[in-house]
Amino acid sequence: MKNHSELIRTKLSDKQMRENVSNAMHTLQNNRKKLVDAKFNDWDGLRAKAKKAKNNALFTLKDRILEFEKNATKNGMQVHFANSKEDACEIIYQLMIEKNIKKVLKQKSMATEEIGLNHYLENKGLKAVETDLGELILQLGGEAPVHIVVPAIHKNRYEIGELFAEKLGASKENEPEKLNAIARKHLRNQFESLEMGISGANFAISKAGAIWLIENEGNGRMCTTAPDIHVSVCGIEKLVETFSDAATTDTLLTPSATGQFIPAYNNIITGPRKEGELDGPKEMHIILFNNHRTNILSHEDYYEALRCIRCGACMNFCPVYDKIGGHSYDAVYPGPIGEVISPQLFGMDKHGDIVTLCSLCGRCSEVCPVCIPLDSMIRKLRRDKVGEGGDNAPLGANELEHSKLESYGFEKFASLATSPKVWRTAMGNASKFNWLLQSLGTSLPVLKNWANYKKLPNLKGNLYDELKTLEGVKYE
Ligand code: SF4
């Protein structure tokens, strides 16, 4: 936690990063608001329909997996199953060894980030070349994505111009068109020479045995058609039953993500090149991976997180993410959805501290296109983090060393807040202790962290009497 606090402190002091992220988030928020108001008569009705479609797939997941395997195989794809992230990487590594391939092309994919593919291959002396502009910027700068949709949003065009000049030997530019041209020229040669392309999948349609990929740059289309072999890495929660289910959910995705009505490219892939076709991969593999998703599915408090379509709207609207940026979470998935799934995919003991990076304002749940109750899940994860979650604790929660002070604080607060008599007395007399709060507040543990960044509240008058006067509140 100490290192994590330090990391957040460093990011908070990075004014340029904060400005870049904040500007970008506000643009994305406005784009979404304008589009939803202008183009959708029944946005909430569509959200409910998408929620139903995703739930249907989750509640019948075993059948969906088997159906997908049968139909995708019929279409000529080779379906692989991986339980862990290492298993998924190993399947790709073995394919590369079998075909004597040293480098692969990659489309932007959070699934491959989650399984740590680039590092895995690097440790084996192999390489993955990022072809998405944002991911290319990160690869050149040796950084992790800061956001699940716009991975290099923390960098402005001047910083990118300098990076291209330094790493690609290009002339120093800062106009978006010129920067794009540099990246395009650099990537063009790669597309022509590599034999294996790796992608994620936005949806895997079980009835059709097909995958659906959305993107804006066309690099995904190149990665999945130019090389002889295409490998798609897909978490099992990406399964939906029908094209109609995928289309409903897809209609919500880019409006929520970037405020675009539709993405520049919708790629629907039904298998490798067929007899007589002139292009497309000759071989196609799909890796369906679990990595603890079935644990999440079995938990009544958290299974809804598997509906996530990775649109990033929850982070675009999060007031905490906006201030600290995605790197502060030190997790593959940042922001509100990251707070819910990162601890469960990678362990509460490793990522449990990020559940505190939330003001519980609820904006994330309001904007989530598939109605995931993120704020209440984050609250429940905080309960699990202090060992109050009961038997079915998320991954790694039992390995967590709980802060005694935190547990003590919660215990005392619970006994105060659940006893009406004690609560009223405390509220009625709180102002008598204001001098104590003001004089000791900046040195008491926990409170001093708060007081470093915020003014301590002034406890004046009789809080209980004041509360009673609030309109709409009924006191007995
Ligand atoms: S939780 Fe909802 S808002 Fe956040 S990325 Fe997933 S689908 Fe989008």
Short mmCIF file of C-alpha atoms and ligand atoms in Angstrom, two decimals:
data_model
loop_
_atom_site.label_atom_id
_atom_site.label_comp_id
_atom_site.label_asym_id
_atom_site.label_seq_id
_atom_site.Cartn_x
_atom_site.Cartn_y
_atom_site.Cartn_z
CA MET A 1 0.00 0.00 0.00
CA LYS A 2 2.91 2.33 0.73
CA ASN A 3 4.20 2.06 -2.82
CA HIS A 4 0.73 2.45 -4.17
CA SER A 5 0.18 5.63 -2.16
CA GLU A 6 3.50 6.93 -3.45
CA LEU A 7 2.52 6.10 -7.01
CA ILE A 8 -0.73 8.03 -6.63
CA ARG A 9 1.10 10.96 -5.07
CA THR A 10 3.51 11.04 -8.03
CA LYS A 11 0.66 10.94 -10.52
CA LEU A 12 -1.22 13.66 -8.67
CA SER A 13 1.79 15.92 -8.99
CA ASP A 14 2.10 15.30 -12.75
CA LYS A 15 0.20 18.38 -13.90
CA GLN A 16 0.63 17.69 -17.62
CA MET A 17 -0.74 14.17 -17.33
CA ARG A 18 -3.69 15.38 -15.26
CA GLU A 19 -4.49 18.09 -17.77
CA ASN A 20 -4.25 15.67 -20.72
CA VAL A 21 -6.50 13.07 -19.04
CA SER A 22 -9.00 15.62 -17.78
CA ASN A 23 -9.36 17.31 -21.21
CA ALA A 24 -9.80 13.95 -22.91
CA MET A 25 -12.36 12.71 -20.38
CA HIS A 26 -14.43 15.85 -20.71
CA THR A 27 -14.44 15.56 -24.50
CA LEU A 28 -15.54 11.92 -24.28
CA GLN A 29 -18.26 12.78 -21.75
CA ASN A 30 -19.64 15.57 -23.94
CA ASN A 31 -19.52 13.44 -27.09
CA ARG A 32 -21.50 10.72 -25.37
CA LYS A 33 -24.09 13.07 -23.88
CA LYS A 34 -24.69 14.87 -27.19
CA LEU A 35 -25.03 11.64 -29.15
CA VAL A 36 -27.33 9.88 -26.71
CA ASP A 37 -29.62 12.94 -26.53
CA ALA A 38 -29.68 13.40 -30.29
CA LYS A 39 -29.95 9.86 -31.63
CA PHE A 40 -31.55 7.54 -29.10
CA ASN A 41 -35.23 7.70 -28.20
CA ASP A 42 -35.04 4.96 -25.63
CA TRP A 43 -31.47 4.64 -24.40
CA ASP A 44 -32.51 3.02 -21.11
CA GLY A 45 -34.74 0.53 -22.94
CA LEU A 46 -31.75 -0.46 -25.07
CA ARG A 47 -29.61 -0.82 -21.96
CA ALA A 48 -32.20 -3.15 -20.43
CA LYS A 49 -32.27 -5.22 -23.63
CA ALA A 50 -28.47 -5.50 -23.67
CA LYS A 51 -28.43 -6.46 -20.00
CA LYS A 52 -30.92 -9.24 -20.75
CA ALA A 53 -28.90 -10.51 -23.72
CA LYS A 54 -25.65 -10.62 -21.73
CA ASN A 55 -27.36 -12.20 -18.70
CA ASN A 56 -28.90 -14.85 -20.92
CA ALA A 57 -25.41 -15.80 -22.13
CA LEU A 58 -23.95 -15.77 -18.60
CA PHE A 59 -26.76 -17.90 -17.14
CA THR A 60 -26.27 -20.51 -19.89
CA LEU A 61 -22.53 -20.07 -20.27
CA LYS A 62 -21.65 -23.77 -20.46
CA ASP A 63 -24.14 -24.29 -23.30
CA ARG A 64 -22.90 -21.17 -25.08
CA ILE A 65 -19.29 -22.39 -24.91
CA LEU A 66 -20.17 -25.82 -26.27
CA GLU A 67 -22.37 -24.34 -28.98
CA PHE A 68 -19.65 -21.90 -30.01
CA GLU A 69 -17.06 -24.67 -30.14
CA LYS A 70 -19.30 -26.82 -32.35
CA ASN A 71 -20.23 -24.05 -34.80
CA ALA A 72 -16.81 -22.37 -34.95
CA THR A 73 -15.20 -25.74 -35.65
CA LYS A 74 -17.75 -26.35 -38.40
CA ASN A 75 -16.69 -22.97 -39.85
CA GLY A 76 -13.07 -24.10 -39.97
CA MET A 77 -11.74 -22.35 -36.83
CA GLN A 78 -9.60 -24.22 -34.33
CA VAL A 79 -10.99 -23.64 -30.82
CA HIS A 80 -8.63 -23.83 -27.83
CA PHE A 81 -9.51 -23.61 -24.15
CA ALA A 82 -7.27 -21.99 -21.55
CA ASN A 83 -8.02 -21.97 -17.86
CA SER A 84 -5.29 -19.54 -16.80
CA LYS A 85 -3.60 -16.59 -18.46
CA GLU A 86 -0.38 -18.60 -18.67
CA ASP A 87 -2.23 -21.38 -20.52
CA ALA A 88 -3.51 -18.83 -23.04
CA CYS A 89 0.00 -17.42 -23.64
CA GLU A 90 1.46 -20.91 -23.94
CA ILE A 91 -1.01 -21.83 -26.70
CA ILE A 92 0.15 -18.82 -28.75
CA TYR A 93 3.80 -19.55 -27.99
CA GLN A 94 3.44 -23.18 -29.12
CA LEU A 95 1.71 -22.08 -32.34
CA MET A 96 4.59 -19.70 -33.04
CA ILE A 97 7.19 -22.39 -32.37
CA GLU A 98 5.34 -24.90 -34.57
CA LYS A 99 5.31 -22.42 -37.47
CA ASN A 100 8.77 -21.01 -36.76
CA ILE A 101 7.41 -17.50 -36.27
CA LYS A 102 9.48 -14.95 -34.33
CA LYS A 103 7.20 -11.90 -34.41
CA VAL A 104 3.43 -11.43 -34.36
CA LEU A 105 1.20 -8.47 -35.20
CA LYS A 106 -1.25 -7.38 -32.56
CA GLN A 107 -4.50 -5.52 -32.67
CA LYS A 108 -5.48 -3.56 -29.54
CA SER A 109 -6.89 -6.08 -27.10
CA MET A 110 -7.40 -5.86 -23.35
CA ALA A 111 -7.57 -9.67 -23.26
CA THR A 112 -3.94 -9.89 -24.39
CA GLU A 113 -3.01 -7.23 -21.81
CA GLU A 114 -4.75 -9.32 -19.16
CA ILE A 115 -2.85 -12.50 -20.06
CA GLY A 116 0.43 -10.54 -20.26
CA LEU A 117 1.13 -11.81 -23.78
CA ASN A 118 3.82 -9.30 -24.77
CA HIS A 119 5.95 -10.02 -21.68
CA TYR A 120 5.41 -13.76 -21.99
CA LEU A 121 6.66 -13.77 -25.57
CA GLU A 122 9.49 -11.38 -24.79
CA ASN A 123 10.74 -13.72 -22.04
CA LYS A 124 10.86 -16.49 -24.66
CA GLY A 125 12.84 -14.31 -27.08
CA LEU A 126 9.81 -13.58 -29.31
CA LYS A 127 8.05 -10.31 -30.07
CA ALA A 128 4.55 -8.87 -30.47
CA VAL A 129 4.28 -5.72 -32.59
CA GLU A 130 1.46 -3.36 -31.60
CA THR A 131 -0.44 -1.95 -34.57
CA ASP A 132 -3.04 0.25 -32.85
CA LEU A 133 -1.76 3.83 -32.77
CA GLY A 134 -2.27 4.22 -29.01
CA GLU A 135 -0.70 0.84 -28.26
CA LEU A 136 2.22 1.60 -30.60
CA ILE A 137 2.88 4.82 -28.65
CA LEU A 138 2.86 2.85 -25.40
CA GLN A 139 5.10 0.12 -26.78
CA LEU A 140 7.63 2.71 -27.98
CA GLY A 141 7.51 4.45 -24.59
CA GLY A 142 7.61 1.20 -22.57
CA GLU A 143 4.36 2.00 -20.78
CA ALA A 144 1.14 0.18 -19.87
CA PRO A 145 -2.27 1.36 -21.17
CA VAL A 146 -3.84 4.11 -19.12
CA HIS A 147 -7.42 3.44 -20.32
CA ILE A 148 -9.18 0.40 -21.80
CA VAL A 149 -10.41 2.16 -24.95
CA VAL A 150 -7.98 5.04 -25.46
CA PRO A 151 -4.78 3.55 -24.07
CA ALA A 152 -2.42 6.54 -24.58
CA ILE A 153 -4.88 9.30 -23.71
CA HIS A 154 -2.50 10.67 -21.07
CA LYS A 155 -0.09 11.88 -23.76
CA ASN A 156 -0.59 15.00 -25.84
CA ARG A 157 0.48 15.41 -29.46
CA TYR A 158 3.72 17.24 -28.56
CA GLU A 159 4.84 14.37 -26.33
CA ILE A 160 3.94 11.86 -29.07
CA GLY A 161 5.89 13.88 -31.65
CA GLU A 162 8.97 13.75 -29.45
CA LEU A 163 8.58 10.02 -28.88
CA PHE A 164 8.29 9.31 -32.62
CA ALA A 165 11.35 11.44 -33.30
CA GLU A 166 13.36 9.66 -30.63
CA LYS A 167 12.24 6.06 -31.27
CA LEU A 168 11.40 6.01 -34.97
CA GLY A 169 13.92 8.59 -36.20
CA ALA A 170 11.06 10.66 -37.66
CA SER A 171 11.09 14.44 -38.01
CA LYS A 172 9.61 16.18 -34.96
CA GLU A 173 5.91 16.83 -35.69
CA ASN A 174 2.87 17.68 -33.60
CA GLU A 175 0.01 17.81 -36.12
CA PRO A 176 -2.25 14.72 -35.75
CA GLU A 177 -2.24 14.07 -39.54
CA LYS A 178 1.55 14.11 -39.67
CA LEU A 179 1.86 11.90 -36.60
CA ASN A 180 -0.59 9.46 -38.16
CA ALA A 181 1.42 9.43 -41.37
CA ILE A 182 4.61 8.56 -39.44
CA ALA A 183 2.86 5.69 -37.65
CA ARG A 184 1.26 4.45 -40.88
CA LYS A 185 4.57 4.39 -42.71
CA HIS A 186 6.23 2.57 -39.82
CA LEU A 187 3.47 -0.05 -39.59
CA ARG A 188 2.95 -0.63 -43.32
CA ASN A 189 6.17 -2.63 -43.61
CA GLN A 190 5.24 -4.74 -40.61
CA PHE A 191 1.88 -5.74 -42.07
CA GLU A 192 3.50 -6.92 -45.24
CA SER A 193 6.08 -9.15 -43.63
CA LEU A 194 4.50 -10.90 -40.64
CA GLU A 195 2.74 -14.26 -40.72
CA MET A 196 0.59 -14.27 -37.58
CA GLY A 197 -1.95 -11.69 -36.40
CA ILE A 198 -3.42 -11.61 -32.89
CA SER A 199 -6.70 -9.95 -32.00
CA GLY A 200 -9.18 -9.89 -29.17
CA ALA A 201 -12.94 -10.24 -29.71
CA ASN A 202 -15.77 -7.91 -28.75
CA PHE A 203 -18.37 -10.63 -29.11
CA ALA A 204 -18.25 -14.36 -29.80
CA ILE A 205 -21.59 -15.48 -31.22
CA SER A 206 -22.33 -19.04 -30.21
CA LYS A 207 -25.15 -19.83 -32.66
CA ALA A 208 -23.06 -18.65 -35.61
CA GLY A 209 -19.59 -19.73 -34.44
CA ALA A 210 -18.38 -16.24 -35.38
CA ILE A 211 -16.50 -13.41 -33.71
CA TRP A 212 -17.19 -9.69 -33.96
CA LEU A 213 -14.43 -7.08 -33.68
CA ILE A 214 -14.87 -3.34 -33.65
CA GLU A 215 -12.16 -0.78 -34.26
CA ASN A 216 -11.48 2.63 -35.76
CA GLU A 217 -8.13 2.45 -37.48
CA GLY A 218 -8.34 -0.49 -39.86
CA ASN A 219 -5.29 -2.07 -38.27
CA GLY A 220 -7.55 -4.78 -36.80
CA ARG A 221 -8.77 -5.67 -40.26
CA MET A 222 -5.16 -5.84 -41.44
CA CYS A 223 -4.09 -8.01 -38.49
CA THR A 224 -6.91 -10.46 -39.06
CA THR A 225 -6.64 -10.73 -42.85
CA ALA A 226 -3.10 -9.96 -44.05
CA PRO A 227 -1.16 -12.68 -42.15
CA ASP A 228 -1.63 -16.35 -42.97
CA ILE A 229 -2.68 -17.16 -39.42
CA HIS A 230 -5.16 -15.28 -37.24
CA VAL A 231 -5.42 -15.99 -33.51
CA SER A 232 -8.24 -14.42 -31.49
CA VAL A 233 -7.95 -14.26 -27.70
CA CYS A 234 -11.37 -14.10 -26.08
CA GLY A 235 -12.52 -14.17 -22.45
CA ILE A 236 -15.49 -16.52 -21.99
CA GLU A 237 -17.73 -13.63 -20.89
CA LYS A 238 -17.63 -12.29 -24.47
CA LEU A 239 -19.99 -15.03 -25.60
CA VAL A 240 -23.52 -14.06 -26.64
CA GLU A 241 -26.08 -16.35 -28.18
CA THR A 242 -27.19 -14.62 -31.38
CA PHE A 243 -26.17 -11.93 -33.86
CA SER A 244 -29.17 -9.98 -32.67
CA ASP A 245 -27.83 -10.03 -29.07
CA ALA A 246 -24.43 -8.88 -30.33
CA ALA A 247 -26.01 -6.14 -32.45
CA THR A 248 -28.06 -4.80 -29.51
CA THR A 249 -24.99 -4.58 -27.34
CA ASP A 250 -22.80 -3.25 -30.13
CA THR A 251 -25.27 -0.38 -30.65
CA LEU A 252 -24.43 0.81 -27.13
CA LEU A 253 -20.70 0.29 -27.29
CA THR A 254 -19.13 3.09 -29.33
CA PRO A 255 -21.69 5.73 -28.24
CA SER A 256 -20.69 4.93 -24.64
CA ALA A 257 -16.99 4.69 -25.38
CA THR A 258 -16.18 7.65 -27.61
CA GLY A 259 -19.54 9.17 -28.49
CA GLN A 260 -19.43 7.74 -32.02
CA PHE A 261 -22.71 6.45 -33.45
CA ILE A 262 -20.94 3.47 -35.03
CA PRO A 263 -17.27 2.43 -35.13
CA ALA A 264 -15.27 2.94 -38.32
CA TYR A 265 -14.96 -0.84 -38.75
CA ASN A 266 -17.22 -3.71 -37.69
CA ASN A 267 -15.37 -6.92 -38.57
CA ILE A 268 -17.45 -10.08 -38.43
CA ILE A 269 -15.27 -13.12 -38.87
CA THR A 270 -16.75 -16.51 -39.63
CA GLY A 271 -13.61 -18.53 -40.23
CA PRO A 272 -10.45 -18.75 -42.31
CA ARG A 273 -10.19 -18.21 -46.07
CA LYS A 274 -12.52 -20.53 -47.96
CA GLU A 275 -11.83 -22.44 -51.15
CA GLY A 276 -11.67 -19.99 -54.06
CA GLU A 277 -11.35 -16.85 -51.87
CA LEU A 278 -8.42 -14.59 -52.65
CA ASP A 279 -7.61 -13.21 -49.22
CA GLY A 280 -7.98 -13.79 -45.49
CA PRO A 281 -5.95 -16.02 -43.19
CA LYS A 282 -5.40 -19.62 -44.17
CA GLU A 283 -5.67 -20.73 -40.54
CA MET A 284 -7.74 -19.36 -37.73
CA HIS A 285 -7.54 -20.11 -34.02
CA ILE A 286 -9.65 -18.85 -31.17
CA ILE A 287 -8.55 -19.15 -27.55
CA LEU A 288 -11.44 -19.06 -25.06
CA PHE A 289 -9.92 -18.29 -21.69
CA ASN A 290 -11.26 -18.29 -18.16
CA ASN A 291 -8.73 -16.71 -15.77
CA HIS A 292 -11.09 -16.80 -12.74
CA ARG A 293 -14.20 -15.65 -14.61
CA THR A 294 -16.09 -18.75 -13.42
CA ASN A 295 -15.30 -17.70 -9.81
CA ILE A 296 -16.83 -14.30 -10.51
CA LEU A 297 -19.82 -15.96 -12.17
CA SER A 298 -20.45 -18.08 -9.09
CA HIS A 299 -20.56 -15.06 -6.77
CA GLU A 300 -24.02 -13.53 -6.41
CA ASP A 301 -22.58 -10.12 -5.53
CA TYR A 302 -20.20 -9.87 -8.47
CA TYR A 303 -21.38 -12.00 -11.42
CA GLU A 304 -22.94 -8.93 -13.09
CA ALA A 305 -19.45 -7.53 -13.70
CA LEU A 306 -19.11 -10.15 -16.45
CA ARG A 307 -21.62 -8.22 -18.54
CA CYS A 308 -18.93 -5.58 -19.12
CA ILE A 309 -18.39 -4.78 -22.80
CA ARG A 310 -15.20 -2.77 -22.11
CA CYS A 311 -16.55 0.54 -23.35
CA GLY A 312 -14.67 2.59 -20.75
CA ALA A 313 -17.62 4.95 -20.04
CA CYS A 314 -17.34 4.28 -16.31
CA MET A 315 -13.79 5.61 -16.26
CA ASN A 316 -14.64 8.55 -18.55
CA PHE A 317 -17.17 9.74 -15.97
CA CYS A 318 -15.26 8.81 -12.81
CA PRO A 319 -14.19 11.89 -10.80
CA VAL A 320 -11.35 9.91 -9.20
CA TYR A 321 -9.97 8.50 -12.48
CA ASP A 322 -10.13 12.01 -13.90
CA LYS A 323 -7.78 13.27 -11.17
CA ILE A 324 -5.28 10.43 -10.86
CA GLY A 325 -5.23 8.81 -14.35
CA GLY A 326 -5.19 5.11 -15.14
CA HIS A 327 -1.59 4.33 -14.16
CA SER A 328 -2.38 5.12 -10.53
CA TYR A 329 -4.43 1.94 -10.29
CA ASP A 330 -1.33 -0.13 -11.15
CA ALA A 331 -3.64 -2.76 -12.64
CA VAL A 332 -4.47 -3.98 -16.16
CA TYR A 333 -8.04 -2.71 -15.76
CA PRO A 334 -8.24 0.76 -14.18
CA GLY A 335 -11.22 2.92 -13.20
CA PRO A 336 -14.49 1.69 -11.67
CA ILE A 337 -14.72 -1.58 -13.65
CA GLY A 338 -11.05 -2.16 -12.86
CA GLU A 339 -11.76 -1.77 -9.15
CA VAL A 340 -14.36 -4.49 -9.46
CA ILE A 341 -12.61 -7.00 -11.71
CA SER A 342 -8.87 -6.47 -11.18
CA PRO A 343 -8.94 -7.74 -7.57
CA GLN A 344 -11.05 -10.71 -8.65
CA LEU A 345 -8.99 -11.65 -11.71
CA PHE A 346 -5.57 -11.10 -10.15
CA GLY A 347 -6.28 -11.44 -6.42
CA MET A 348 -7.59 -9.18 -3.66
CA ASP A 349 -4.24 -9.54 -1.93
CA LYS A 350 -2.52 -7.94 -4.95
CA HIS A 351 -5.10 -5.37 -6.06
CA GLY A 352 -7.43 -4.98 -3.07
CA ASP A 353 -6.18 -1.49 -2.27
CA ILE A 354 -7.67 -0.01 -5.46
CA VAL A 355 -11.22 -0.42 -4.13
CA THR A 356 -10.55 2.67 -2.03
CA LEU A 357 -10.09 4.81 -5.17
CA CYS A 358 -13.79 5.60 -5.35
CA SER A 359 -16.02 8.33 -3.98
CA LEU A 360 -19.12 6.08 -4.32
CA CYS A 361 -20.83 8.87 -6.25
CA GLY A 362 -22.52 6.32 -8.53
CA ARG A 363 -21.88 8.07 -11.86
CA CYS A 364 -20.22 4.92 -13.23
CA SER A 365 -23.34 2.82 -12.62
CA GLU A 366 -25.52 5.51 -14.19
CA VAL A 367 -23.55 5.56 -17.44
CA CYS A 368 -22.76 1.85 -17.75
CA PRO A 369 -24.55 0.71 -20.92
CA VAL A 370 -25.17 -2.78 -19.53
CA CYS A 371 -26.38 -1.56 -16.11
CA ILE A 372 -23.59 -2.97 -13.93
CA PRO A 373 -24.08 -1.70 -10.37
CA LEU A 374 -20.40 -0.80 -10.04
CA ASP A 375 -20.61 1.46 -6.98
CA SER A 376 -22.47 -1.10 -4.88
CA MET A 377 -19.99 -3.79 -5.96
CA ILE A 378 -17.10 -1.56 -4.91
CA ARG A 379 -18.76 -1.07 -1.54
CA LYS A 380 -19.14 -4.84 -1.15
CA LEU A 381 -15.51 -5.40 -2.15
CA ARG A 382 -14.48 -3.01 0.62
CA ARG A 383 -16.42 -5.24 2.98
CA ASP A 384 -14.59 -8.29 1.58
CA LYS A 385 -11.30 -6.48 1.91
CA VAL A 386 -11.70 -6.12 5.67
CA GLY A 387 -12.71 -9.77 6.00
CA GLU A 388 -16.45 -9.16 6.41
CA GLY A 389 -17.58 -10.79 3.18
CA GLY A 390 -18.46 -14.25 4.45
CA ASP A 391 -17.59 -17.63 2.93
CA ASN A 392 -17.47 -16.94 -0.77
CA ALA A 393 -14.71 -14.33 -0.59
CA PRO A 394 -13.13 -13.20 -3.88
CA LEU A 395 -9.80 -14.59 -5.04
CA GLY A 396 -6.93 -13.86 -2.65
CA ALA A 397 -9.15 -12.16 -0.02
CA ASN A 398 -8.26 -14.76 2.59
CA GLU A 399 -4.57 -14.15 1.94
CA LEU A 400 -4.96 -10.46 2.65
CA GLU A 401 -3.31 -9.02 5.69
CA HIS A 402 -6.01 -6.79 7.05
CA SER A 403 -5.11 -3.47 8.53
CA LYS A 404 -5.98 -3.79 12.23
CA LEU A 405 -6.68 -0.09 12.43
CA GLU A 406 -9.07 -0.20 9.49
CA SER A 407 -10.94 -3.24 10.89
CA TYR A 408 -11.13 -1.58 14.33
CA GLY A 409 -12.42 1.67 12.79
CA PHE A 410 -15.15 -0.12 10.80
CA GLU A 411 -16.17 -2.20 13.81
CA LYS A 412 -16.55 0.88 16.01
CA PHE A 413 -18.38 2.85 13.34
CA ALA A 414 -20.78 -0.08 12.76
CA SER A 415 -21.67 -0.29 16.44
CA LEU A 416 -22.19 3.49 16.56
CA ALA A 417 -24.26 3.70 13.37
CA THR A 418 -26.50 0.71 14.12
CA SER A 419 -27.55 1.83 17.58
CA PRO A 420 -30.08 4.71 17.21
CA LYS A 421 -29.71 5.90 20.80
CA VAL A 422 -25.92 6.05 20.71
CA TRP A 423 -26.01 7.61 17.22
CA ARG A 424 -28.37 10.41 18.34
CA THR A 425 -26.27 11.11 21.43
CA ALA A 426 -23.09 11.20 19.33
CA MET A 427 -24.66 13.53 16.75
CA GLY A 428 -26.07 15.76 19.49
CA ASN A 429 -22.71 16.14 21.22
CA ALA A 430 -20.36 16.04 18.22
CA SER A 431 -19.73 19.81 18.30
CA LYS A 432 -18.27 19.55 21.81
CA PHE A 433 -15.40 17.57 20.29
CA ASN A 434 -14.72 19.93 17.43
CA TRP A 435 -11.63 21.38 19.17
CA LEU A 436 -10.27 17.82 19.48
CA LEU A 437 -10.87 17.05 15.82
CA GLN A 438 -9.27 20.32 14.68
CA SER A 439 -6.22 20.02 16.94
CA LEU A 440 -5.52 16.28 16.55
CA GLY A 441 -7.07 15.61 13.13
CA THR A 442 -3.91 16.37 11.18
CA SER A 443 -1.80 13.97 13.23
CA LEU A 444 -4.16 11.04 13.87
CA PRO A 445 -3.58 7.97 11.65
CA VAL A 446 -6.01 7.66 8.69
CA LEU A 447 -7.44 11.15 9.39
CA LYS A 448 -4.10 12.77 8.66
CA ASN A 449 -4.09 11.24 5.13
CA TRP A 450 -7.49 12.82 4.60
CA ALA A 451 -6.39 16.14 6.09
CA ASN A 452 -3.36 16.26 3.75
CA TYR A 453 -5.72 16.91 0.86
CA LYS A 454 -9.00 18.13 2.37
CA LYS A 455 -10.13 20.55 5.00
CA LEU A 456 -11.47 18.83 8.09
CA PRO A 457 -15.18 19.46 8.63
CA ASN A 458 -16.15 21.97 11.30
CA LEU A 459 -18.55 20.32 13.72
CA LYS A 460 -20.92 23.10 14.74
CA GLY A 461 -24.18 23.15 16.76
CA ASN A 462 -26.31 20.08 17.35
CA LEU A 463 -26.00 17.85 14.27
CA TYR A 464 -28.94 15.73 15.30
CA ASP A 465 -31.23 18.79 15.52
CA GLU A 466 -29.92 20.05 12.18
CA LEU A 467 -30.58 16.71 10.51
CA LYS A 468 -34.14 16.75 11.79
CA THR A 469 -34.81 20.01 9.97
CA LEU A 470 -33.77 18.60 6.59
CA GLU A 471 -36.63 18.59 4.14
CA GLY A 472 -37.86 15.14 3.14
CA VAL A 473 -36.24 13.36 6.09
CA LYS A 474 -38.61 11.81 8.60
CA TYR A 475 -37.32 11.35 12.14
CA GLU A 476 -39.14 9.54 14.86
S1 SF4 B 1 -18.43 -1.51 -16.55
FE1 SF4 B 1 -19.96 -0.71 -17.93
S2 SF4 B 1 -19.23 1.38 -18.33
FE2 SF4 B 1 -17.49 0.30 -17.46
S3 SF4 B 1 -16.36 -0.48 -19.21
FE3 SF4 B 1 -17.78 -2.09 -18.59
S4 SF4 B 1 -19.58 -1.80 -19.84
FE4 SF4 B 1 -18.41 0.08 -19.96
#
